[in-house]
Amino acid sequence: MTVFEVPALRVRALVDRPWRSKGDHVVYWMTSTRRGGSNFALQHAVARATQFDVPLIVLEALRCDYPWASARLHRFVLDGMQDQRRWFEERGIAYHAYVEPEVGAGRGLIAALAARACGVVTDEFPCFFLPRMLAAAAAKLAVRLESVDSNGLLPLRAAPTDFPTAYAFRRFLQKSLAPHVQSAPLADALADVRLPSGAVPEPIAKRWPMASDELLRGAERALAALPIEARVKPVELRGGERAALSAMRGFLDRKLVDYEEQRNQPDARGTSGLSPYLHFGHIGVHQVLGELARREDWSPARIAGVTHGRKSGWWNMSSMAEAFLDELVTWRELGYVFCSRRADYASYDALPAWALETLVEHADDPRPALYSLEQFAAAHTHDALWNAAQTQLVREGSIHNYLRMLWGKKVLEWSRTPREALATLIELNNRYALDGRNPNSYSGIFWCLGRFDRPWPERKVFGKVRCMTSDSTAKKLDVSEYLARYSPPRERGLFERAE
Ligand SMILES: Cc1cc2nc3c(=O)[nH]c(=O)nc-3n(C[C@H](O)[C@H](O)[C@H](O)COP(=O)(O)OP(=O)(O)OC[C@H]3O[C@@H](n4cnc5c(N)ncnc54)[C@H](O)[C@@H]3O)c2cc1C
């Protein structure tokens, strides 16, 4: 394998035809790894374009009919598109950002670009509508289509199966991850490459035009013209690779040192805030590990060979770095592997048997309160802390990590059935959270109902599923500032009718 080649385990043929050496260009269809740096799929596409000595055309498209499409999510992706446009322009590569103006308008674009291509490279993402979208494209394309997995440190196909707990997965990682840590994507796959210059063929650019500057800026008027949910408004946080790298550096410079102690404190804002960037592919886990390694003066040669399954000790880094990596790698990739292996990852019946059983046994327990989706969405419960968490979600597109667990657990307790609770959580999380619609969304939501957890002492409603209370949370954490910041005056919920 040359330094340029991507590990074979990360590449999958979706249309298994030979590469056409006489094609006009190679297409990289960027769908989830939305960045220029440290991107295995881009690296693979550059390698193929170099091999055939043809231009590379990068297409980054944004549909308007993906589930929960909104001004908030669109704006975050558009921020990234601006960064990508600059990144590829600086390297003389044709980059086409296409933003669908109406449902179905983008149909045919990838097939048109593929028609005269040597082949098409795209990203692999194990959840949401993306696997379906790629399968549909594969059924239509008559050229080679390969998807490349840039999701985690562990290639998805290196996992033999899904894992029931973080402990089981951690033990597997401790045995198997080391060789994969060595093969990171190139920081800039175009750095030492001279490709012939290319452009999107004119008839294609005419029918599916490049997004305007106004749209890429996320201007209110341009967003308002799109058939997407305008009431889920853009948030202050900006998307894109540059914002992601700066968030990562800010976290490592100032907050990592207190990560173990402050992670749970809502007012300390002690976590990285990287989840939206990781979700949209604006930053990759290899970039974060690389920066951490530099600061810790660490290299993979330092990995300790322990396989005890404990959170610390394997990386042989400082305890704060290991605590962070346990979230970023163990917990994050546990969910990615689960979604890649389990087509039923979003289904209630995919809960562990003990959880299904205990929830049935407690189905008739009286609930201390009952709320509908509309009441939850509008933060209309009796519980000030829960309402504050929901208000943060609606306003800022995120909930502080610890309170997010409480938020989820209470929806289970205050819904008519666990199935209804699950539907409510998926709806609220995926609609409002910037980092929603991700494997971790399903890890977190299903964890509230028992996934990746073990049975606990039995309680009403929860049965053996772990329960949490607002009172104990308030005792454990300092929530006063949080409550002041996110308490009323509240905003009208999306599901409320106008008076
Ligand atoms: C009900 C519920 C819903 C959730 N929904 C989402 C979601 O939609 N998207 C999402 O990315 N995470 C979700 N999580 C997991 C977790 O809350 C977030 O990943 C974390 O709060 C993100 O903040 P951060 O980036 O500052 O995390 P940090 O503490 O800085 O952690 C760094 C990274 O590690 C990963 N990570 C951290 N905690 C977890 C965890 N418990 N499970 C899996 N990965 C983790 C994330 O990628 C995170 O960005 C959910 C958790 C719960 C309980």
Coordinates of C-alpha atoms and ligand atoms in Angstrom, one line a residue:
M1 CA 0.0 0.0 0.0
T2 CA 1.4 3.4 -1.0
V3 CA 1.0 6.3 1.5
F4 CA -1.8 7.5 -0.8
E5 CA -3.9 4.3 -0.8
V6 CA -6.7 4.1 1.7
P7 CA -7.0 0.9 3.8
A8 CA -8.9 -1.7 1.7
L9 CA -11.2 -2.4 4.7
R10 CA -12.6 1.2 4.4
V11 CA -13.5 0.9 0.7
R12 CA -16.7 -0.9 -0.5
A13 CA -17.9 -1.3 -4.1
L14 CA -21.5 -0.4 -4.4
V15 CA -21.4 -0.7 -8.2
D16 CA -18.9 -3.4 -8.8
R17 CA -17.8 -2.5 -12.3
P18 CA -14.2 -1.9 -13.4
W19 CA -12.9 1.6 -13.3
R20 CA -13.1 3.2 -16.8
S21 CA -9.5 4.4 -17.5
K22 CA -10.8 6.4 -20.5
G23 CA -13.3 8.4 -18.6
D24 CA -13.3 12.3 -18.5
H25 CA -12.9 12.7 -14.7
V26 CA -13.3 11.1 -11.3
V27 CA -16.3 12.3 -9.2
Y28 CA -16.1 12.6 -5.5
W29 CA -19.7 12.8 -4.2
M30 CA -19.4 14.3 -0.7
T31 CA -22.4 13.2 1.4
S32 CA -21.3 12.9 5.0
T33 CA -17.6 13.5 5.3
R34 CA -18.0 17.2 4.6
R35 CA -14.5 18.5 4.8
G36 CA -11.3 18.9 2.8
G37 CA -8.8 17.7 5.3
S38 CA -8.2 14.2 6.7
N39 CA -10.8 12.6 4.5
F40 CA -10.3 9.0 3.3
A41 CA -12.9 9.3 0.6
L42 CA -11.3 12.4 -0.9
Q43 CA -7.9 10.7 -0.6
H44 CA -9.2 7.7 -2.5
A45 CA -10.8 9.8 -5.2
V46 CA -7.5 11.8 -5.6
A47 CA -5.6 8.5 -5.9
R48 CA -7.9 7.3 -8.7
A49 CA -7.8 10.7 -10.5
T50 CA -4.0 10.6 -10.3
Q51 CA -3.9 7.0 -11.6
F52 CA -6.0 7.9 -14.7
D53 CA -4.5 11.4 -15.0
V54 CA -7.9 13.0 -15.2
P55 CA -9.5 15.9 -13.3
L56 CA -11.3 15.4 -10.0
I57 CA -14.8 16.9 -9.7
V58 CA -16.2 17.3 -6.2
L59 CA -19.9 17.4 -5.8
E60 CA -21.4 18.4 -2.4
A61 CA -25.2 18.4 -2.6
L62 CA -27.8 19.3 -0.1
R63 CA -31.3 17.9 -0.5
C64 CA -34.4 19.7 0.8
D65 CA -36.5 16.7 1.6
Y66 CA -34.3 14.9 4.1
P67 CA -36.2 14.1 7.3
W68 CA -36.3 17.1 9.7
A69 CA -34.9 19.4 7.0
S70 CA -34.8 22.9 8.5
A71 CA -33.1 26.3 8.3
R72 CA -31.0 25.4 11.3
L73 CA -29.5 22.2 9.7
H74 CA -29.2 23.7 6.3
R75 CA -27.3 26.8 7.6
F76 CA -24.8 24.5 9.4
V77 CA -24.2 22.5 6.2
L78 CA -24.0 25.7 4.1
D79 CA -21.3 27.1 6.5
G80 CA -19.3 24.0 5.6
M81 CA -19.9 24.4 1.9
Q82 CA -18.3 27.8 2.1
D83 CA -15.2 26.3 3.6
Q84 CA -15.1 23.5 1.1
R85 CA -15.5 26.0 -1.8
R86 CA -12.5 27.9 -0.6
W87 CA -10.5 24.8 0.2
F88 CA -10.9 23.3 -3.3
E89 CA -10.5 26.6 -5.1
E90 CA -7.1 27.1 -3.4
R91 CA -6.1 23.7 -4.8
G92 CA -7.4 24.2 -8.3
I93 CA -10.1 21.5 -8.0
A94 CA -13.6 21.8 -9.4
Y95 CA -16.0 22.0 -6.5
H96 CA -19.8 22.1 -7.1
A97 CA -22.1 22.9 -4.2
Y98 CA -25.6 22.1 -5.2
V99 CA -28.5 23.1 -3.0
E100 CA -31.8 21.6 -4.1
P101 CA -34.4 24.4 -4.5
E102 CA -37.4 22.1 -4.6
V103 CA -38.1 18.5 -3.8
G104 CA -36.8 16.2 -6.6
A105 CA -34.9 19.0 -8.4
G106 CA -31.5 17.3 -7.8
R107 CA -32.7 14.0 -9.3
G108 CA -30.4 12.9 -12.1
L109 CA -27.4 15.1 -11.1
I110 CA -25.1 12.3 -9.9
A111 CA -26.0 10.1 -12.9
A112 CA -25.3 13.0 -15.2
L113 CA -21.8 13.6 -13.7
A114 CA -21.2 9.9 -13.6
A115 CA -22.1 9.4 -17.3
R116 CA -18.6 10.2 -18.6
A117 CA -16.7 9.5 -15.4
C118 CA -14.0 6.9 -14.7
G119 CA -16.0 6.2 -11.6
V120 CA -17.6 7.7 -8.5
V121 CA -16.3 7.8 -4.9
T122 CA -18.7 8.7 -2.1
D123 CA -18.8 8.6 1.7
E124 CA -20.2 5.8 3.9
F125 CA -22.4 6.7 6.8
P126 CA -24.2 4.0 8.7
C127 CA -27.5 5.7 9.5
F128 CA -30.3 8.1 8.7
F129 CA -31.4 8.2 5.0
L130 CA -27.9 8.0 3.6
P131 CA -27.5 4.2 3.2
R132 CA -30.9 4.2 1.3
M133 CA -29.8 7.1 -0.8
L134 CA -26.6 5.4 -1.8
A135 CA -28.4 2.1 -2.6
A136 CA -30.8 4.0 -4.8
A137 CA -27.9 5.7 -6.6
A138 CA -26.1 2.4 -7.0
A139 CA -29.2 0.9 -8.7
K140 CA -29.0 3.7 -11.4
L141 CA -25.3 4.1 -12.1
A142 CA -23.5 2.3 -14.8
V143 CA -20.0 3.1 -13.6
R144 CA -18.0 2.0 -10.6
L145 CA -19.3 3.4 -7.4
E146 CA -17.3 3.0 -4.2
S147 CA -18.1 4.3 -0.7
V148 CA -15.3 5.0 1.7
D149 CA -15.6 4.8 5.5
S150 CA -14.0 7.8 7.3
N151 CA -16.3 7.4 10.3
G152 CA -14.0 6.3 13.1
L153 CA -10.6 5.1 14.1
L154 CA -11.9 1.6 13.7
P155 CA -13.0 0.8 10.2
L156 CA -16.6 -0.2 10.4
R157 CA -15.9 -3.5 8.8
A158 CA -13.1 -4.4 11.3
A159 CA -15.8 -5.1 13.9
P160 CA -17.0 -8.7 13.6
T161 CA -20.4 -7.8 15.1
D162 CA -22.3 -5.2 17.2
F163 CA -21.6 -5.0 20.9
P164 CA -24.1 -5.1 23.8
T165 CA -22.1 -2.7 26.1
A166 CA -19.4 -0.1 26.0
Y167 CA -17.3 -2.5 28.2
A168 CA -17.5 -5.3 25.6
F169 CA -16.7 -2.9 22.8
R170 CA -13.8 -1.4 24.8
R171 CA -12.3 -4.8 25.3
F172 CA -12.5 -5.5 21.6
L173 CA -10.9 -2.1 20.8
Q174 CA -8.1 -2.8 23.2
K175 CA -7.3 -6.0 21.3
S176 CA -7.9 -4.7 17.8
L177 CA -7.6 -1.0 17.4
A178 CA -3.8 -0.5 17.5
P179 CA -3.0 -1.3 13.9
H180 CA -5.8 1.0 12.6
V181 CA -4.6 3.9 14.7
Q182 CA -1.4 3.9 12.6
S183 CA -3.2 4.5 9.3
A184 CA -4.7 8.0 9.5
P185 CA -5.9 9.9 6.4
L186 CA -3.5 12.4 4.9
A187 CA -4.0 15.9 6.3
D188 CA -4.2 17.3 2.8
A189 CA -4.6 14.6 0.1
L190 CA -4.1 17.3 -2.6
A191 CA -0.8 18.7 -1.2
D192 CA 1.7 17.1 -3.5
V193 CA -0.6 16.3 -6.4
R194 CA -1.0 17.9 -9.8
L195 CA -4.2 16.9 -11.5
P196 CA -5.4 18.2 -14.9
S197 CA -7.9 21.0 -14.3
G198 CA -11.5 20.3 -14.8
A199 CA -15.0 21.8 -14.5
V200 CA -18.5 20.6 -14.2
P201 CA -19.7 20.2 -17.8
E202 CA -21.7 23.2 -18.8
P203 CA -25.1 21.6 -19.5
I204 CA -24.9 20.0 -16.0
A205 CA -23.9 23.2 -14.3
K206 CA -26.8 25.0 -16.1
R207 CA -29.4 22.5 -15.1
W208 CA -28.1 22.1 -11.5
P209 CA -26.4 25.4 -10.8
M210 CA -23.8 26.1 -8.1
A211 CA -25.4 27.5 -5.0
S212 CA -25.4 31.3 -4.9
D213 CA -23.1 33.3 -2.6
E214 CA -26.2 34.5 -0.8
L215 CA -27.3 31.0 -0.1
L216 CA -23.9 29.8 0.9
R217 CA -23.8 32.7 3.4
G218 CA -27.0 31.3 4.8
A219 CA -28.8 34.6 4.2
E220 CA -32.3 34.5 5.8
R221 CA -34.0 35.4 2.5
A222 CA -32.3 32.6 0.6
L223 CA -33.1 30.1 3.3
A224 CA -36.7 31.3 3.5
A225 CA -37.1 30.5 -0.2
L226 CA -36.4 26.8 0.3
P227 CA -39.1 24.2 1.2
I228 CA -37.6 23.4 4.6
E229 CA -38.9 24.0 8.2
A230 CA -38.2 27.7 8.8
R231 CA -39.4 27.7 12.4
V232 CA -36.4 25.6 13.5
K233 CA -34.1 28.6 13.2
P234 CA -30.4 28.8 12.7
V235 CA -28.4 29.0 15.9
E236 CA -25.4 31.1 16.8
L237 CA -22.9 28.3 16.4
R238 CA -21.4 28.3 12.9
G239 CA -20.6 25.1 11.0
G240 CA -17.7 24.2 8.8
E241 CA -14.2 22.8 9.1
R242 CA -12.6 26.1 10.2
A243 CA -15.1 26.5 13.0
A244 CA -14.7 22.9 13.9
L245 CA -10.9 23.1 14.1
S246 CA -11.1 26.2 16.2
A247 CA -13.6 24.6 18.6
M248 CA -11.3 21.6 18.9
R249 CA -8.2 23.8 19.6
G250 CA -10.2 25.9 22.1
F251 CA -11.3 22.8 24.0
L252 CA -7.8 21.2 24.0
D253 CA -6.2 24.5 25.1
R254 CA -8.6 25.5 27.8
K255 CA -11.0 22.8 28.9
L256 CA -9.5 19.4 28.5
V257 CA -7.6 19.9 31.7
D258 CA -10.8 19.9 33.7
Y259 CA -12.7 17.5 31.5
E260 CA -13.0 14.7 34.1
E261 CA -14.3 17.0 36.8
Q262 CA -16.3 19.6 34.8
R263 CA -17.8 17.3 32.1
N264 CA -21.0 17.0 34.0
Q265 CA -21.4 20.6 35.2
P266 CA -23.8 22.4 32.9
D267 CA -22.5 25.9 33.7
A268 CA -18.9 25.1 33.3
R269 CA -19.4 24.1 29.6
G270 CA -16.6 21.7 30.2
T271 CA -17.1 19.5 27.1
S272 CA -15.7 19.9 23.6
G273 CA -18.9 20.8 21.8
L274 CA -17.6 18.9 18.9
S275 CA -20.6 16.6 18.3
P276 CA -22.3 18.7 15.6
Y277 CA -19.0 19.0 13.7
L278 CA -18.4 15.3 14.0
H279 CA -21.9 14.6 12.8
F280 CA -21.7 16.7 9.7
G281 CA -18.1 15.5 9.0
H282 CA -16.7 19.0 9.4
I283 CA -14.1 17.4 11.6
G284 CA -12.9 13.8 11.9
V285 CA -11.8 11.7 14.8
H286 CA -8.3 11.3 13.3
Q287 CA -7.9 15.1 13.3
V288 CA -8.8 15.3 17.0
L289 CA -6.6 12.4 17.9
G290 CA -3.7 13.9 15.9
E291 CA -4.0 17.2 17.7
L292 CA -4.2 15.5 21.1
A293 CA -1.2 13.3 20.3
R294 CA 0.8 16.4 19.4
R295 CA 0.0 18.0 22.7
E296 CA 0.6 14.8 24.7
D297 CA 3.8 14.1 22.8
W298 CA 2.3 10.7 22.0
S299 CA 2.6 8.3 19.2
P300 CA 0.9 4.9 18.6
A301 CA 4.1 3.2 19.8
R302 CA 3.1 4.2 23.3
I303 CA -0.1 2.2 23.3
A304 CA 0.0 -0.1 26.3
G305 CA -1.1 -3.6 25.4
V306 CA -3.7 -4.0 28.2
T307 CA -7.0 -5.6 27.4
H308 CA -8.8 -5.3 30.8
G309 CA -11.7 -3.3 29.4
R310 CA -11.2 -0.4 31.8
K311 CA -11.5 3.2 30.6
S312 CA -8.0 4.2 31.3
G313 CA -4.6 2.7 30.7
W314 CA -4.7 1.6 27.1
W315 CA -3.7 4.8 25.4
N316 CA -1.0 5.6 27.9
M317 CA -1.9 9.3 27.8
S318 CA -2.8 11.7 30.6
S319 CA -5.9 10.7 32.5
M320 CA -7.8 13.7 31.1
A321 CA -6.9 12.7 27.5
E322 CA -8.0 9.1 28.2
A323 CA -11.3 10.2 29.7
F324 CA -12.0 12.3 26.6
L325 CA -10.9 9.5 24.2
D326 CA -13.2 7.1 25.9
E327 CA -16.2 9.2 24.9
L328 CA -14.8 10.1 21.5
V329 CA -13.7 6.7 20.5
T330 CA -15.4 4.0 22.7
W331 CA -18.8 5.5 23.1
R332 CA -19.0 7.2 19.7
E333 CA -17.8 4.2 17.7
L334 CA -19.9 1.8 19.7
G335 CA -23.0 3.5 18.1
Y336 CA -21.5 3.6 14.6
V337 CA -20.7 -0.1 14.7
F338 CA -24.2 -0.8 16.0
C339 CA -25.9 1.1 13.2
S340 CA -23.7 -0.4 10.6
R341 CA -24.5 -3.9 11.7
R342 CA -28.2 -3.6 12.7
A343 CA -30.7 -2.4 10.1
D344 CA -33.2 -2.3 13.1
Y345 CA -31.1 0.2 15.0
A346 CA -34.0 2.7 15.3
S347 CA -36.6 0.1 16.2
Y348 CA -38.0 -0.4 19.7
D349 CA -37.7 -4.2 19.3
A350 CA -33.9 -3.8 19.0
L351 CA -33.7 -3.1 22.8
P352 CA -32.0 -5.8 24.8
A353 CA -34.4 -8.7 25.8
W354 CA -34.1 -7.8 29.6
A355 CA -35.2 -4.2 28.9
L356 CA -38.1 -5.3 26.7
E357 CA -39.2 -7.7 29.3
T358 CA -39.0 -5.3 32.3
L359 CA -40.8 -2.5 30.4
V360 CA -43.7 -4.8 29.6
E361 CA -43.9 -5.8 33.2
H362 CA -44.2 -2.2 34.2
A363 CA -46.5 -1.1 31.3
D364 CA -49.4 -0.6 33.7
D365 CA -47.6 1.3 36.4
P366 CA -49.2 4.7 37.0
R367 CA -47.1 7.5 35.5
P368 CA -46.4 10.4 37.8
A369 CA -47.3 12.7 34.9
L370 CA -48.3 12.3 31.3
Y371 CA -47.4 14.7 28.4
S372 CA -47.9 14.7 24.7
L373 CA -45.3 15.4 22.1
E374 CA -46.7 18.9 21.8
Q375 CA -46.4 19.5 25.5
F376 CA -42.8 18.1 25.6
A377 CA -41.8 20.2 22.6
A378 CA -43.2 23.4 24.1
A379 CA -41.3 22.6 27.4
H380 CA -44.7 22.5 29.2
T381 CA -44.0 20.1 32.0
H382 CA -44.1 20.5 35.8
D383 CA -40.3 20.1 36.0
A384 CA -38.3 23.3 35.7
L385 CA -35.0 21.5 35.0
W386 CA -36.5 19.4 32.3
N387 CA -38.1 22.5 30.7
A388 CA -34.8 24.3 30.8
A389 CA -33.1 21.4 29.0
Q390 CA -35.8 21.4 26.3
T391 CA -35.6 25.1 26.0
Q392 CA -31.8 24.9 25.4
L393 CA -32.4 22.3 22.8
V394 CA -35.0 24.4 20.9
R395 CA -33.0 27.6 21.3
E396 CA -29.4 26.4 20.7
G397 CA -29.7 23.0 19.1
S398 CA -28.0 21.2 21.9
I399 CA -28.5 19.9 25.5
H400 CA -25.7 19.7 28.0
N401 CA -24.5 16.0 28.1
Y402 CA -25.6 15.2 31.7
L403 CA -28.9 16.9 31.4
R404 CA -29.5 15.2 28.1
M405 CA -29.6 11.9 30.0
L406 CA -32.1 13.2 32.5
W407 CA -34.1 14.8 29.6
G408 CA -34.4 11.4 27.9
K409 CA -35.2 9.4 31.1
K410 CA -38.0 11.7 32.0
V411 CA -39.7 11.3 28.7
L412 CA -39.7 7.6 29.3
E413 CA -41.3 8.2 32.7
W414 CA -43.9 10.7 31.6
S415 CA -45.1 9.0 28.4
R416 CA -48.0 6.6 28.1
T417 CA -45.8 3.8 26.7
P418 CA -42.1 3.2 26.2
R419 CA -42.8 3.1 22.4
E420 CA -44.4 6.5 22.6
A421 CA -41.5 7.8 24.6
L422 CA -39.1 6.5 22.0
A423 CA -41.0 8.2 19.2
T424 CA -41.0 11.5 21.1
L425 CA -37.3 11.4 21.8
I426 CA -36.4 10.6 18.2
E427 CA -38.6 13.4 17.0
L428 CA -37.4 16.1 19.4
N429 CA -33.7 15.1 19.3
N430 CA -33.5 14.8 15.6
R431 CA -35.5 17.8 14.8
Y432 CA -33.8 20.3 17.1
A433 CA -30.3 19.0 17.8
L434 CA -27.5 19.9 15.5
D435 CA -25.9 16.7 16.2
G436 CA -29.1 14.6 15.8
R437 CA -29.7 12.0 13.1
N438 CA -26.4 10.4 14.0
P439 CA -25.6 6.9 15.3
N440 CA -25.0 8.6 18.7
S441 CA -28.5 10.0 18.6
Y442 CA -29.8 6.4 18.6
S443 CA -27.1 5.3 21.2
G444 CA -28.2 8.1 23.6
I445 CA -32.0 7.8 23.1
F446 CA -32.0 4.0 23.3
W447 CA -29.6 4.1 26.3
C448 CA -32.4 5.8 28.1
L449 CA -34.5 2.6 27.5
G450 CA -31.7 0.2 28.3
R451 CA -29.4 -0.2 25.3
F452 CA -25.8 -0.6 26.1
D453 CA -26.7 -0.7 29.8
R454 CA -27.4 -3.4 32.4
P455 CA -30.3 -4.1 34.7
W456 CA -30.6 -1.9 37.8
P457 CA -32.7 -2.3 41.0
E458 CA -36.3 -2.3 40.0
R459 CA -38.4 0.9 40.1
K460 CA -41.9 1.9 39.1
V461 CA -42.4 2.6 35.4
F462 CA -38.7 2.1 34.6
G463 CA -38.6 -1.5 35.9
K464 CA -34.9 -2.6 35.8
V465 CA -34.0 0.2 33.3
R466 CA -31.8 2.8 35.1
C467 CA -33.8 5.7 36.4
M468 CA -32.7 9.3 37.0
T469 CA -34.4 12.1 39.0
S470 CA -34.3 15.8 38.7
D471 CA -33.9 16.2 42.4
S472 CA -30.8 14.0 42.5
T473 CA -29.4 15.7 39.4
A474 CA -30.0 19.1 41.0
K475 CA -28.1 17.9 44.2
K476 CA -25.2 16.5 42.1
L477 CA -24.9 19.5 39.8
D478 CA -25.0 23.2 40.2
V479 CA -28.0 24.0 38.0
S480 CA -28.8 27.5 39.2
E481 CA -27.2 29.4 36.4
Y482 CA -28.5 26.9 33.9
L483 CA -32.1 27.3 35.2
A484 CA -31.8 31.1 35.0
R485 CA -30.4 31.0 31.5
Y486 CA -33.0 28.6 30.0
S487 CA -36.1 29.3 32.0
P488 CA -39.0 31.4 30.6
P489 CA -39.8 33.7 28.9
R490 CA -40.2 30.7 26.7
E491 CA -40.5 30.4 22.9
R492 CA -43.5 29.1 21.2
G493 CA -43.0 25.4 20.5
L494 CA -43.0 24.2 17.0
F495 CA -46.0 21.9 17.6
E496 CA -48.2 24.6 19.2
R497 CA -51.0 26.0 17.3
A498 CA -51.1 29.8 16.8
E499 CA -53.8 31.4 18.9
Ligands
LIG1 C1 -31.1 11.2 25.1 C2 -29.7 11.4 24.5 C3 -29.6 11.8 23.2 C4 -28.3 12.0 22.6 N1 -28.3 12.4 21.3 C5 -27.1 12.6 20.7 C6 -27.0 13.0 19.3 O1 -28.1 13.2 18.7 N2 -25.8 13.1 18.7 C7 -24.6 12.9 19.5 O2 -23.6 13.1 18.9 N3 -24.7 12.5 20.7 C8 -25.9 12.3 21.4 N4 -25.9 11.9 22.7 C9 -24.6 11.6 23.4 C10 -24.0 12.8 24.1 O3 -24.9 13.4 24.9 C11 -23.3 13.8 23.1 O4 -22.5 13.1 22.2 C12 -22.4 14.8 23.9 O5 -23.2 15.4 24.9 C13 -21.9 15.8 22.9 O6 -21.3 16.9 23.5 P1 -19.7 17.1 23.3 O7 -19.4 17.0 21.9 O8 -19.4 18.4 24.0 O9 -19.2 15.8 24.0 P2 -17.7 15.5 24.7 O10 -17.9 15.1 26.1 O11 -16.8 16.6 24.4 O12 -17.3 14.2 23.9 C14 -16.6 14.2 22.7 C15 -17.3 13.3 21.7 O13 -17.5 12.0 22.1 C16 -18.7 11.5 21.7 N5 -19.6 11.2 22.9 C17 -19.6 11.8 24.0 N6 -20.5 11.3 24.9 C18 -21.1 10.3 24.2 C19 -22.1 9.3 24.4 N7 -22.7 9.3 25.6 N8 -22.5 8.5 23.5 C20 -21.9 8.5 22.3 N9 -20.9 9.4 21.9 C21 -20.5 10.2 22.9 C22 -19.4 12.6 20.8 O14 -19.1 12.3 19.5 C23 -18.8 13.8 21.4 O15 -18.8 14.9 20.5 C24 -27.2 11.7 23.3 C25 -27.3 11.3 24.6 C26 -28.5 11.2 25.2 C27 -28.6 10.7 26.6

